[in-house]
Coordinates of C-alpha atoms in Angstrom, one line a residue:
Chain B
X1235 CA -25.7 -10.0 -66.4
X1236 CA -22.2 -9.6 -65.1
X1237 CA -20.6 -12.3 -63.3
X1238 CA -20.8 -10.8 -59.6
X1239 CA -16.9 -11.9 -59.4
X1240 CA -16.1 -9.9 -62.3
X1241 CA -18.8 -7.2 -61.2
X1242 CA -16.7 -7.5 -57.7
X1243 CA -13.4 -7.3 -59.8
X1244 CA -15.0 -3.7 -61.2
X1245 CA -16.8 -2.1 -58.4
X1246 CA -13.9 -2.1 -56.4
X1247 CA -11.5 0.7 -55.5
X1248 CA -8.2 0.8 -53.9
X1249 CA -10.1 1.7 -50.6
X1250 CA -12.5 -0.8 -50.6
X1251 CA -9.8 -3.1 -50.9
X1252 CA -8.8 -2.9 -47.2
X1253 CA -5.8 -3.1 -45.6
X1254 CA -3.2 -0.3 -44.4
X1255 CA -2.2 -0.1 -41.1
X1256 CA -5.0 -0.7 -38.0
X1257 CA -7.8 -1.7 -40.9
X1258 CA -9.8 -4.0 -38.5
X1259 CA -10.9 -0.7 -37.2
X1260 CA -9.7 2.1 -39.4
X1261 CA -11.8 1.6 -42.9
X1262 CA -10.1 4.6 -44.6
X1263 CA -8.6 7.7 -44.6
X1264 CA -9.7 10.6 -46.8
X1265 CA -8.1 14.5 -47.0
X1266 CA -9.5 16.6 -49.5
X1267 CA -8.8 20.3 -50.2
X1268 CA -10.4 23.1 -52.0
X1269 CA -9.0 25.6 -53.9
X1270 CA -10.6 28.7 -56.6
X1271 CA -9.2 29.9 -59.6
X1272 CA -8.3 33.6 -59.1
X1273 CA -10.2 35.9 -60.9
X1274 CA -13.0 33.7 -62.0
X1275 CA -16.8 33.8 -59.7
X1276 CA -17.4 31.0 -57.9
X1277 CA -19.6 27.9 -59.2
X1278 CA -22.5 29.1 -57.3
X1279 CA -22.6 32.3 -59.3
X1280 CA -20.2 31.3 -62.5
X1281 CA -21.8 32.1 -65.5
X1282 CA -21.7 28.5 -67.9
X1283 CA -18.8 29.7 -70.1
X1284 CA -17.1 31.0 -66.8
X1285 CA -17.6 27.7 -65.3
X1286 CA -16.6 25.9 -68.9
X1287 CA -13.3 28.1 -68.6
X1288 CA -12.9 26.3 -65.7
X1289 CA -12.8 23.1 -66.8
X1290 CA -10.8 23.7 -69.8
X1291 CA -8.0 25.3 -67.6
X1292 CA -7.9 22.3 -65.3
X1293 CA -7.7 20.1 -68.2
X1294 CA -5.0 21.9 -69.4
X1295 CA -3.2 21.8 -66.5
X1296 CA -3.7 17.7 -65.8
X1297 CA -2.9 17.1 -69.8
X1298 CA 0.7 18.9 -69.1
X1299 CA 1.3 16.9 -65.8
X1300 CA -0.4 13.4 -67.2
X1301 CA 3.4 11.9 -66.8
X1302 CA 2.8 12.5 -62.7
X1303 CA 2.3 8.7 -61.2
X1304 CA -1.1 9.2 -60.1
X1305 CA -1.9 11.0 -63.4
X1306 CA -0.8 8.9 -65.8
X1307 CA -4.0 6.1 -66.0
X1308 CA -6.3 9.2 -65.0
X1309 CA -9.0 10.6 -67.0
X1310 CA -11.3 13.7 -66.8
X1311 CA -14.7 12.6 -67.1
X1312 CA -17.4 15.2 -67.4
X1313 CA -20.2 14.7 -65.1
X1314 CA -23.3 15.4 -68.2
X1315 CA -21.6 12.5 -69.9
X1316 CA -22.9 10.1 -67.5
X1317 CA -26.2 8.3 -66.7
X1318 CA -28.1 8.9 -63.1
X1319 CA -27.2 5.3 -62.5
X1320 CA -23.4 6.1 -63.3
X1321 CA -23.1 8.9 -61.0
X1322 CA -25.0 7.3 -57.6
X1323 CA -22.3 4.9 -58.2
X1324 CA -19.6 7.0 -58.1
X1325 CA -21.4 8.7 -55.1
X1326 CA -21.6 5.2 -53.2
X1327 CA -17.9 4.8 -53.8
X1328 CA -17.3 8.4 -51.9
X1329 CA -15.7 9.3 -55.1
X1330 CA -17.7 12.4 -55.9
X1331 CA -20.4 14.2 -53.8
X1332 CA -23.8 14.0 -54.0
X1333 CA -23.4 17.6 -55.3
X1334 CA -21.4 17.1 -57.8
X1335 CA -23.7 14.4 -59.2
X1336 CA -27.1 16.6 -59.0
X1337 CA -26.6 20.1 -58.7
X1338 CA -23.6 21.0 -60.0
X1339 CA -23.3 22.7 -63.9
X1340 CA -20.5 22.1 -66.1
X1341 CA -19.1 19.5 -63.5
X1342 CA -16.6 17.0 -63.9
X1343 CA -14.0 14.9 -62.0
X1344 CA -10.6 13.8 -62.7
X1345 CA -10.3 9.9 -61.4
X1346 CA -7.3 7.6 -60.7
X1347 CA -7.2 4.7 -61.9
X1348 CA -7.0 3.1 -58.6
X1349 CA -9.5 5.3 -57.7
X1350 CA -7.3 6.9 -54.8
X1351 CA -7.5 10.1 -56.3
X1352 CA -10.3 12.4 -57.1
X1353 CA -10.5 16.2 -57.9
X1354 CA -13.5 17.4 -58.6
X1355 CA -14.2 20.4 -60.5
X1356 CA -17.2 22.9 -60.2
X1357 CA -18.1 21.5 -56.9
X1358 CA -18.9 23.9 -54.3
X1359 CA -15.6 25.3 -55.2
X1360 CA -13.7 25.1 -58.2
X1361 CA -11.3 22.4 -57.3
X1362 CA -11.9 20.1 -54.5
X1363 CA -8.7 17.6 -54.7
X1364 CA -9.1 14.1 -52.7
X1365 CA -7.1 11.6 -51.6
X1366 CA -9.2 8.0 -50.5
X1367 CA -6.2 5.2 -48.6
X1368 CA -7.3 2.2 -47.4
X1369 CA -7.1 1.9 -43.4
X1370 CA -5.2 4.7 -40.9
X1371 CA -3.0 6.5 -43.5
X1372 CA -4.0 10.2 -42.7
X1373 CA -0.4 11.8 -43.4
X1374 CA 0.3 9.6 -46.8
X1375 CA -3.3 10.8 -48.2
X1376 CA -2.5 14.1 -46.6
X1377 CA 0.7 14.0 -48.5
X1378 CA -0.5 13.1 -52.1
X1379 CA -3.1 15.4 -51.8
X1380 CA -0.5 18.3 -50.8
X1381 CA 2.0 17.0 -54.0
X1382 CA -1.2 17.0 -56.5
X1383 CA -2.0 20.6 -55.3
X1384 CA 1.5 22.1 -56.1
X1385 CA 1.5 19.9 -59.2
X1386 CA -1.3 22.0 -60.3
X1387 CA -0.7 24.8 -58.7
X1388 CA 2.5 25.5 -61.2
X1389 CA -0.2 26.5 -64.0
X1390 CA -3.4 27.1 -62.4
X1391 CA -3.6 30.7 -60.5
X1392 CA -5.2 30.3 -57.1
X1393 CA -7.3 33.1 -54.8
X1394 CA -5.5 33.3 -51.8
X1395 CA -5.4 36.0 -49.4
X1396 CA -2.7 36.3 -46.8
X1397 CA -4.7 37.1 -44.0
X1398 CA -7.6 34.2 -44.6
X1399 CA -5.8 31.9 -46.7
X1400 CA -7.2 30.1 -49.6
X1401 CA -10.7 31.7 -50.3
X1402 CA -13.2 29.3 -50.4
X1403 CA -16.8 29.6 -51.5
X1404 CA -18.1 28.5 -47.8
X1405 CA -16.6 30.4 -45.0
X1406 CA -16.7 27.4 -42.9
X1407 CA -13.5 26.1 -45.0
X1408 CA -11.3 28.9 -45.6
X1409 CA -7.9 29.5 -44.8
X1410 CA -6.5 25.7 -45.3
X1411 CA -9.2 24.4 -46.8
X1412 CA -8.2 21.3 -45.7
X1413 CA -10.9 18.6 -44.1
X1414 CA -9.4 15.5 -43.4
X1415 CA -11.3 12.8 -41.9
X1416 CA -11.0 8.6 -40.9
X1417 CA -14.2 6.2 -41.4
X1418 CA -14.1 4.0 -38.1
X1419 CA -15.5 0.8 -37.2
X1420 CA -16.7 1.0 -33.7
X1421 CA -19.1 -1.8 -32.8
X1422 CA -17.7 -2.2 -29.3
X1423 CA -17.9 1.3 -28.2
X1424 CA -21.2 1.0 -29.2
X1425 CA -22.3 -2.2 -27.7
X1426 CA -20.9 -0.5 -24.2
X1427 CA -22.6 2.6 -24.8
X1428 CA -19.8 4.7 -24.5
X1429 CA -20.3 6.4 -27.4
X1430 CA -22.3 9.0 -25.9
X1431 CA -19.7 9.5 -23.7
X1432 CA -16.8 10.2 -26.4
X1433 CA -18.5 11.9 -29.0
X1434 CA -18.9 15.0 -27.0
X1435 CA -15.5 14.5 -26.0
X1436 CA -14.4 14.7 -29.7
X1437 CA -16.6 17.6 -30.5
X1438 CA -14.6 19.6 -27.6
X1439 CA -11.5 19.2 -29.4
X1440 CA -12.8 21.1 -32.5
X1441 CA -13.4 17.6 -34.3
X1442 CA -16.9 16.6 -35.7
X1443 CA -18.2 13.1 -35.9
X1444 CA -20.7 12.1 -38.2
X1445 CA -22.6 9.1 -39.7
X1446 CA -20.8 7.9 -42.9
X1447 CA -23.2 9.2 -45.6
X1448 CA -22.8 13.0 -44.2
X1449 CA -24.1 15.4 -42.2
X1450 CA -27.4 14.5 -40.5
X1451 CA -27.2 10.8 -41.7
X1452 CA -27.8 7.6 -39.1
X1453 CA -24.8 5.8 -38.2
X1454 CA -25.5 2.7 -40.0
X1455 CA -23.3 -0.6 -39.4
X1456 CA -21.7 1.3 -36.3
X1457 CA -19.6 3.1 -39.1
X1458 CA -18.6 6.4 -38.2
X1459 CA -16.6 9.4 -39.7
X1460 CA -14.4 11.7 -38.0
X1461 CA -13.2 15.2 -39.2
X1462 CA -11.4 18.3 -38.7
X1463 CA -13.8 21.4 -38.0
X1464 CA -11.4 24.0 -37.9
X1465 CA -9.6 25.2 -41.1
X1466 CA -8.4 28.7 -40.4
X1467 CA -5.6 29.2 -38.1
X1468 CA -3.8 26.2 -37.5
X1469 CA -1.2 24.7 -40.1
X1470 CA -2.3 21.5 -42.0
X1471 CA 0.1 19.6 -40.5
X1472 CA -0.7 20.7 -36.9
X1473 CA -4.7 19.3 -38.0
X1474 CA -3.4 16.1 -39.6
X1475 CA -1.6 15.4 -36.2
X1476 CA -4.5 16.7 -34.1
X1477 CA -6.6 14.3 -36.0
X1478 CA -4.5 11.3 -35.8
X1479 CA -3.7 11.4 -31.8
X1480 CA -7.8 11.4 -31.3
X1481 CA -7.9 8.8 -33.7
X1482 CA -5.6 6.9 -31.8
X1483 CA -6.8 7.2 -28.9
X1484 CA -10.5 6.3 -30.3
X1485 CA -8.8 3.1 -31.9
X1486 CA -7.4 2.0 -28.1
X1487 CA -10.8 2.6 -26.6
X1488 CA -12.7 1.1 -29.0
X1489 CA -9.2 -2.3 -28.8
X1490 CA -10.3 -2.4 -25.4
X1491 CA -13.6 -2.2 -25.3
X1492 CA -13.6 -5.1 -27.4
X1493 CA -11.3 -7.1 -24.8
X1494 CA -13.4 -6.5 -22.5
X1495 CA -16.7 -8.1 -24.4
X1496 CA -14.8 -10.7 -25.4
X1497 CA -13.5 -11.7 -21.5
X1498 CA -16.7 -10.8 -20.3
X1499 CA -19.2 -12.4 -22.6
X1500 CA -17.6 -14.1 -24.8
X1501 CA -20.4 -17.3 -25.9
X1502 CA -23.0 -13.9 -25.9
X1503 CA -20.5 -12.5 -28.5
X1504 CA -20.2 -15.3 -30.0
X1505 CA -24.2 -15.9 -30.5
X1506 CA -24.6 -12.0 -32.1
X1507 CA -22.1 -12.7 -34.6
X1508 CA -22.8 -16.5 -35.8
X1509 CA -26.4 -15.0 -35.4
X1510 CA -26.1 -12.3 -38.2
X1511 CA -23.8 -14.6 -40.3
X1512 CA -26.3 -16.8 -40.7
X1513 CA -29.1 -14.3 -41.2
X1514 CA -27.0 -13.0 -44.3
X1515 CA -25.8 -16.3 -46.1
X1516 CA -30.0 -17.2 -45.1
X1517 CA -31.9 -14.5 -45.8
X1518 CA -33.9 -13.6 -48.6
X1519 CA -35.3 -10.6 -47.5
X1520 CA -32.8 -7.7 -46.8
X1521 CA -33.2 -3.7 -46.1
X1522 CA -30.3 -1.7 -46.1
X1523 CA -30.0 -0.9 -42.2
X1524 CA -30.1 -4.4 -41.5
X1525 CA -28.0 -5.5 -44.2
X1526 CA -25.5 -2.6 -42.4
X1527 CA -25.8 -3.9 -38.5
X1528 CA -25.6 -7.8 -39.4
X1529 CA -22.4 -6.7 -41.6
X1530 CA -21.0 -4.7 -38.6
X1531 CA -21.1 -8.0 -36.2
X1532 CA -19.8 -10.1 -39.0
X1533 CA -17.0 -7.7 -39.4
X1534 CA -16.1 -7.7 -36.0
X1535 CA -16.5 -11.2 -35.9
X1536 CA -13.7 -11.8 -38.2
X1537 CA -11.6 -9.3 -36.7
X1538 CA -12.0 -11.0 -33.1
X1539 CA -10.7 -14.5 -34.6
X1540 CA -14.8 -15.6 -34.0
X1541 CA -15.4 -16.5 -37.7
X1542 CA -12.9 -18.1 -39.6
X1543 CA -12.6 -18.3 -43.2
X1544 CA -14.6 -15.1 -44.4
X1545 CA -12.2 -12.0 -45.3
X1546 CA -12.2 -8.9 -43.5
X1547 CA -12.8 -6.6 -46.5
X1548 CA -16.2 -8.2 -47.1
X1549 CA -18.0 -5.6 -45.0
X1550 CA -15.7 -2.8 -46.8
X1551 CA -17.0 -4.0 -50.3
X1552 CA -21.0 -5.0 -49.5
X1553 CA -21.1 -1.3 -47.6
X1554 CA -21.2 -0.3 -51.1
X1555 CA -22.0 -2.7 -53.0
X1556 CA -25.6 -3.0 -51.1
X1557 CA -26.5 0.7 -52.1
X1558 CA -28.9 1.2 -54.7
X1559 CA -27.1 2.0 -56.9
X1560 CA -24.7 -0.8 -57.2
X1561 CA -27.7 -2.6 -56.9
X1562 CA -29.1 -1.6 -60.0
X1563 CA -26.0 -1.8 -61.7
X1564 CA -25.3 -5.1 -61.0
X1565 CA -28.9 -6.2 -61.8
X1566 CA -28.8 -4.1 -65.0
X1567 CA -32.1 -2.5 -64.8
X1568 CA -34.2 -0.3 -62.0
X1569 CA -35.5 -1.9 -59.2
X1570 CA -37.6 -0.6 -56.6
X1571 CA -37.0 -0.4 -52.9
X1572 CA -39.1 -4.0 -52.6
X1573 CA -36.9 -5.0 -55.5
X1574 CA -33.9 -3.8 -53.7
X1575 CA -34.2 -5.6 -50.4
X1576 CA -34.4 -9.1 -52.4
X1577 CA -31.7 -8.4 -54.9
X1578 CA -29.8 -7.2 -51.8
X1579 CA -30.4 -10.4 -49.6
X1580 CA -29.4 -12.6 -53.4
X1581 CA -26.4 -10.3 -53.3
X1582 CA -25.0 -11.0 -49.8
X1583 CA -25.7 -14.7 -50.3
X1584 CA -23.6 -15.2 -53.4
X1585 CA -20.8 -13.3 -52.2
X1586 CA -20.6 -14.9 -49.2
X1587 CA -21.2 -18.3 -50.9
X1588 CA -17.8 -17.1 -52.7
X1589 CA -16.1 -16.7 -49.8
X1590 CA -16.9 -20.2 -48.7
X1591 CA -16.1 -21.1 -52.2
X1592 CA -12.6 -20.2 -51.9
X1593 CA -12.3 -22.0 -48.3
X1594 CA -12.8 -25.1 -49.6
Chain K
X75 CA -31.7 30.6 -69.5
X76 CA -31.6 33.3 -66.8
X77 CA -33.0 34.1 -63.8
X78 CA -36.0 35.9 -64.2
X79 CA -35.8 37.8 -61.1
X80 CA -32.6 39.2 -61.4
X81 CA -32.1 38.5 -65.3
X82 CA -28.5 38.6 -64.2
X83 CA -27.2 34.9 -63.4
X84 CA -28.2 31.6 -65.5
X85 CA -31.3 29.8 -63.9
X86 CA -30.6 26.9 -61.6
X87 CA -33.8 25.6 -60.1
X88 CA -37.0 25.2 -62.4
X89 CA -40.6 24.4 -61.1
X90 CA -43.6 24.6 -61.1
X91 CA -46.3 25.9 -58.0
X92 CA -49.8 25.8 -57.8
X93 CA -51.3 28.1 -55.8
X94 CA -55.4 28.3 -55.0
X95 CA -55.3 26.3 -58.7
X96 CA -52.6 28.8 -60.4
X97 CA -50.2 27.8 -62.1
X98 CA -46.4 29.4 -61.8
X99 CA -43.7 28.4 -63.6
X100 CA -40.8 29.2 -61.7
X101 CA -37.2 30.1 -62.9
X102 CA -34.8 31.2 -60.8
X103 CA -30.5 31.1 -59.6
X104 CA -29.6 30.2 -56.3
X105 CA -29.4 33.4 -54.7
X106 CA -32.6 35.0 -56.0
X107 CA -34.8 31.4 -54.5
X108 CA -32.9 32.0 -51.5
X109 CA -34.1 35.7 -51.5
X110 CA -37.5 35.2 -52.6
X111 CA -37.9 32.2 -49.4
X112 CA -39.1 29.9 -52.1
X113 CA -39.2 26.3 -50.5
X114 CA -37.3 23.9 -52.7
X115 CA -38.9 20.7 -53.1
X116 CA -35.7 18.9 -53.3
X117 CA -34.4 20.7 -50.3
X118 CA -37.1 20.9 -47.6
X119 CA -35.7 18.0 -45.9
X120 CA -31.7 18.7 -46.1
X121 CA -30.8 21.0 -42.6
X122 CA -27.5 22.2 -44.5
X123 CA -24.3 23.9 -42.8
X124 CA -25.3 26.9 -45.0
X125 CA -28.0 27.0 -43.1
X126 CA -26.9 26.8 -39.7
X127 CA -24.4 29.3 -40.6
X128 CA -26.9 32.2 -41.8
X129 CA -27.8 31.4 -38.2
X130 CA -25.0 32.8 -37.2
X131 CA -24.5 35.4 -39.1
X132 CA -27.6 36.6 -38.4
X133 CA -26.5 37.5 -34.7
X134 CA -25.8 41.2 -34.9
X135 CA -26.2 42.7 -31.5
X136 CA -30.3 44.4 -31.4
X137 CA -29.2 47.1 -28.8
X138 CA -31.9 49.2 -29.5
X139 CA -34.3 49.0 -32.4
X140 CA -33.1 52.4 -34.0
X141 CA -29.4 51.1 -33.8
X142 CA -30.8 47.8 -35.4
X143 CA -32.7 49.3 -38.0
X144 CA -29.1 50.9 -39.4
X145 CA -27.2 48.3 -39.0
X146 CA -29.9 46.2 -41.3
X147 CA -29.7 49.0 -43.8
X148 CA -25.9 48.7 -43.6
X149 CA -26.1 44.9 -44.4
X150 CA -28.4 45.6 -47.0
X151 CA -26.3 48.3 -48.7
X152 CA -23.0 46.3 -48.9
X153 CA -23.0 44.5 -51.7
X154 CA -19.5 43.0 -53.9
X155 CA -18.8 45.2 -56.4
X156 CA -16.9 42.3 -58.2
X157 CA -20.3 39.9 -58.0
X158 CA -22.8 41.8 -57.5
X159 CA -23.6 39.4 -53.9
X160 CA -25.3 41.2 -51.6
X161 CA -24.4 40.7 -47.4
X162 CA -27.7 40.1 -47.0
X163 CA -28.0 37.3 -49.5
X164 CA -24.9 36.1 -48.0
X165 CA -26.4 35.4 -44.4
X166 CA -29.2 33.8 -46.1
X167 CA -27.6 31.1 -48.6
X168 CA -24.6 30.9 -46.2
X169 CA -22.0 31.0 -49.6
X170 CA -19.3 33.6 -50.8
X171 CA -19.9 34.6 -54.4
X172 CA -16.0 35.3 -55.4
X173 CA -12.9 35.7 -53.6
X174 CA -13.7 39.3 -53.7
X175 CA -16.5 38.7 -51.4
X176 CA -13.8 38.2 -48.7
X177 CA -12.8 41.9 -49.1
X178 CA -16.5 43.4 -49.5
X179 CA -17.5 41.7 -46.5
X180 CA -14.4 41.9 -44.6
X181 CA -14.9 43.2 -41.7
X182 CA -18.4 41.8 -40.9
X183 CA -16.5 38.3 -41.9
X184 CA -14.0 38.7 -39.1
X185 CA -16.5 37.7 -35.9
X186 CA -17.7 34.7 -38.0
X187 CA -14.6 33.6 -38.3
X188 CA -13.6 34.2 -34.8
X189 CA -16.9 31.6 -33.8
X190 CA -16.1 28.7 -36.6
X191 CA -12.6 28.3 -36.3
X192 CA -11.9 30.6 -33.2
X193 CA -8.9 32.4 -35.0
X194 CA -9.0 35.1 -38.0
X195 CA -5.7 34.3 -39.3
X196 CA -3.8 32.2 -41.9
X197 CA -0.8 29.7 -41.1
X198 CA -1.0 27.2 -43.3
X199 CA 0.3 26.2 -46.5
X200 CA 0.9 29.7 -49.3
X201 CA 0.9 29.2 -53.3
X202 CA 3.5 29.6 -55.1
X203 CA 1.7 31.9 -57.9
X204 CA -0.2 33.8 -55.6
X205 CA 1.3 33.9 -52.4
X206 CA 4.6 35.1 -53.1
X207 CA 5.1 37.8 -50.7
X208 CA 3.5 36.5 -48.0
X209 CA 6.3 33.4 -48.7
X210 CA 9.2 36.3 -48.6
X211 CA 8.0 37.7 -45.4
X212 CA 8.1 34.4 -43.4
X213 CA 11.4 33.5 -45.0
X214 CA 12.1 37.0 -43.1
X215 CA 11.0 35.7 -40.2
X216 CA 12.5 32.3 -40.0
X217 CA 16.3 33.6 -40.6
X218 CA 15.8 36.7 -38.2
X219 CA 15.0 34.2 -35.4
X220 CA 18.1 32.2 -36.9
X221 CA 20.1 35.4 -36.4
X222 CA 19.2 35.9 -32.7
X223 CA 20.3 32.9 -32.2
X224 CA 23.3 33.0 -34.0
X225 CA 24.6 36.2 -32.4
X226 CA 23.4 34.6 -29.0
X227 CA 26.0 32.0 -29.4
X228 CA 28.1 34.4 -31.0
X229 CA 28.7 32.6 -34.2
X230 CA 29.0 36.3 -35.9
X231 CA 30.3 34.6 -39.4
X232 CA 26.9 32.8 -39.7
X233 CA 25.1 35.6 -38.4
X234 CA 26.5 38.3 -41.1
X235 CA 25.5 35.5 -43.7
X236 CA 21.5 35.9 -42.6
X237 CA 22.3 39.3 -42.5
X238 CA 22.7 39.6 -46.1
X239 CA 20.1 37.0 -47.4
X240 CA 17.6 39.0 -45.0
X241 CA 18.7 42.3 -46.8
X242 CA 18.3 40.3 -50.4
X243 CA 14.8 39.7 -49.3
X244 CA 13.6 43.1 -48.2
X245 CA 15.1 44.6 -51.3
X246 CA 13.0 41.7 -53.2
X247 CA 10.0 42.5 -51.4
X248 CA 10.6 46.1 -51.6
X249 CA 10.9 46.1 -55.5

């Protein structure tokens, strides 16, 4: 069995990482864009030679440009190469979809080194280029993702349309194709119960919020993602701005809700966070949504100067790491969901045990 | 293997359903299970965006039953020449089959468009490759709003310069 230090050492990506600007609130940013070969069906309807054309153009496209920065320690892996296990993981990470993984024929994904980068190919669409930063850095991954588009678009031919834009295979995306969205850390706003309050706020200016596994999921560990709706009709730009003035204005709400909790009830506060640290270097029973909400308090624990000595990314790294697929990896064999919750609870335990480790 | 209800399109969902102690074994692509109403194990609990979408697409206005009635055998007659997609299936599996699609369906694209984004136009980014023209034409644009303002200050000099790189462009666009 792996060393969990070295298994830390390999789980992690740049994003997990933490940091960037306003990370005690902003876990990371994320654009991703779409774009379809002209002339070639969609994946939903590609025949598998038209969607193993695919693929071979895209390849040939990122072998000519593998001296680009974020190409050069990349590498084109194809999706029927990998194990189930392999591929949750790589879904836990947020670096593919859990299409990609399951549904998709003839799929593949071109990865980063530092993991920052992901296109996927034979997704819903044919391309679906993302770029993952650590903390509020909308307009950089906004950026990078625009530079790797042109990059590719010097030798791959894409449908566009000049009325609707870039065709996409979902309506919903076309025109832009661009959906950019911020995973935020909102435990106070949630404690005050104002999230009810700003949510529908955010869906009247065209935005969506959602829980962090996608649409329809729970909001686990007061982790919340939120994203542009509209794609036709307004420059990228204009949405990347859009997006990070809400943001902003979320982040102050959410910076003064937690003033408030903290002048208001500060040996309460104090109590809920101690509480679920000790629950998680303690316990030795532990399902995922509590595992999720203890790691939330923690986390804003640390980021209100309450508890000293444990680093802020620790909720950004067991977030995934506590999935079941990590789980299994790092146990290096199947467990069931019993199975799960006690390698979970063993899990939390040593890491934090590290943490302490390294105090001392 | 293919679809064995359209024989058309490679088969994307296998199984199995027993009914009253008969066995079917089930082959089928996306678009025919979608047809056919066949419940997908895997899917019964996922509420997709393609399906709240075929929700509204589904909204053509039943003025009166006859008008409905040829407006459904519109939808069911248009169908991309390029894919072989039919409108109908469209509405149902909420997904465009090519870029042709766009064209096929145009018009009946337009209101849906109008209700998820609240606009029907581009103005974003345009490829290189593919967008050329469309790049010309806003180059067009930019300088002749640069040339009002020019002659409004009456820098004529400037002005006869954006003159001539507005004339280059036409003729480009022209030829």
């Amino acid at each position: 069995m792996l060393s969990l230090q070295r298994f830390i050492q390999s789980a992690m990506s740049e994003w997990m990482r933490g940091g960037g600007p306003q990370s005690d609130i902003v876990i990371s940013s994320r654009v991703r864009i779409a774009r379809n070969l002209a002339g070639l069906p969609f994946p939903m309807l590609a025949t598998a030679s038209q969607s193993e054309e695919v693929v071979r153009r895209v390849e040939e496209a990122f072998q000519e440009e593998k001296e680009q920065p974020y190409f050069r320690d990349a590498e084109l892996i194809r999706m029927d190469t990998l194990d189930d296990l392999q591929k949750r993981v790589l879904v836990e990470k947020h670096l593919i979809s859990p299409h990609l993984a399951e549904e998709s024929r003839h799929g593949a994904v071109i990865l980063s080194g530092n993991e920052a980068v992901s296109i996927m190919v034979n997704e819903e669409d044919h391309l679906r280029i993302q770029c993952l930063f650590p903390g509020f850095q909308l307009k950089q991954a906004w950026r990078l993702a625009d530079h790797i588009d042109d990059t590719l678009e010097r030798h791959l031919s894409y449908a566009f349309d000049e009325q609707c834009g870039f065709l996409t295979s979902c309506p919903t995306n076309v025109g832009t194709a661009i959906r950019a969205s911020v995973m935020l850390h909102l435990p106070a706003l949630a404690m005050t119960q104002q999230l009810n309050r700003l949510f529908p706020a955010i869906a009247q200016v065209g935005l969506a919020v959602r829980g962090i596994y996608g649409e329809g999921s729970e909001a686990l560990g007061n982790l919340y993602q939120v994203s542009n709706q509209v794609t036709l009709g307004q420059e990228e730009e204009e949405i990347i701005d859009n997006l990070v003035s809400v943001v902003g204005q979320i982040i102050d709400q959410e910076q003064t809700a937690r003033r408030r909790l903290l002048e208001s009830s500060p040996i309460q506060l104090e109590d809920r966070v101690h509480r679920s640290y000790g629950i998680l270097a303690h316990a030795r029973v532990m399902d995922s949504k509590e595992a999720m909400q203890r790691l939330s308090d923690v986390r804003l624990g640390i980021d209100l100067g309450l508890i000293k000595g444990v680093s802020a990314t620790v909720l950004n790294e067991l977030m995934v790491m506590t999935q079941p697929g990590f789980l299994q990896q790092y146990a290096g064999q199947r467990l069931d969901p019993g199975e799960r919750d006690i390698r979970r609870a063993v899990l939390i335990r040593e890491r934090l045990a590290i943490e302490h480790d390294d105090e001392n | 293997m293919l679809c064995q209800e359209c024989g058309k399109r490679p088969a994307t969902l296998h199984y199995t359903k027993i009914v009253n102690g008969e066995k079917t074994e089930l082959h089928l692509c996306e678009v025919c299970a979608q047809e056919k109403g066949e419940q997908i194990p895997m899917m019964e609990n996922g509420f997709s965006i393609h399906q709240l979408l075929s929700g509204l697409l589904n909204f053509d206005a039943p003025y009166t039953e006859g008008e409905q009635a040829k407006q459904t055998v519109q939808s069911s007659a248009l169908r991309c020449p390029t894919c072989g997609l039919t409108y109908t299936q469209f509405t149902k599996i909420g997904r465009l089959g090519c870029s042709d699609c766009y064209k096929a369906f145009g018009e009946r694209l337009i209101p849906l468009f109008r209700r998820v984004h609240g606009s029907t136009g581009h103005r974003g980014k345009v490829p290189e490759r593919t967008g050329g023209r469309l790049k010309i034409r806003r180059e067009i644009e930019q300088l002749k709003e640069q040339l009002k303002q020019c002659v409004a200050r009456e820098a004529f000099e400037e002005a006869a310069r954006l003159r001539d790189r507005i004339r280059a462009l036409q003729r480009k666009l022209e030829g």
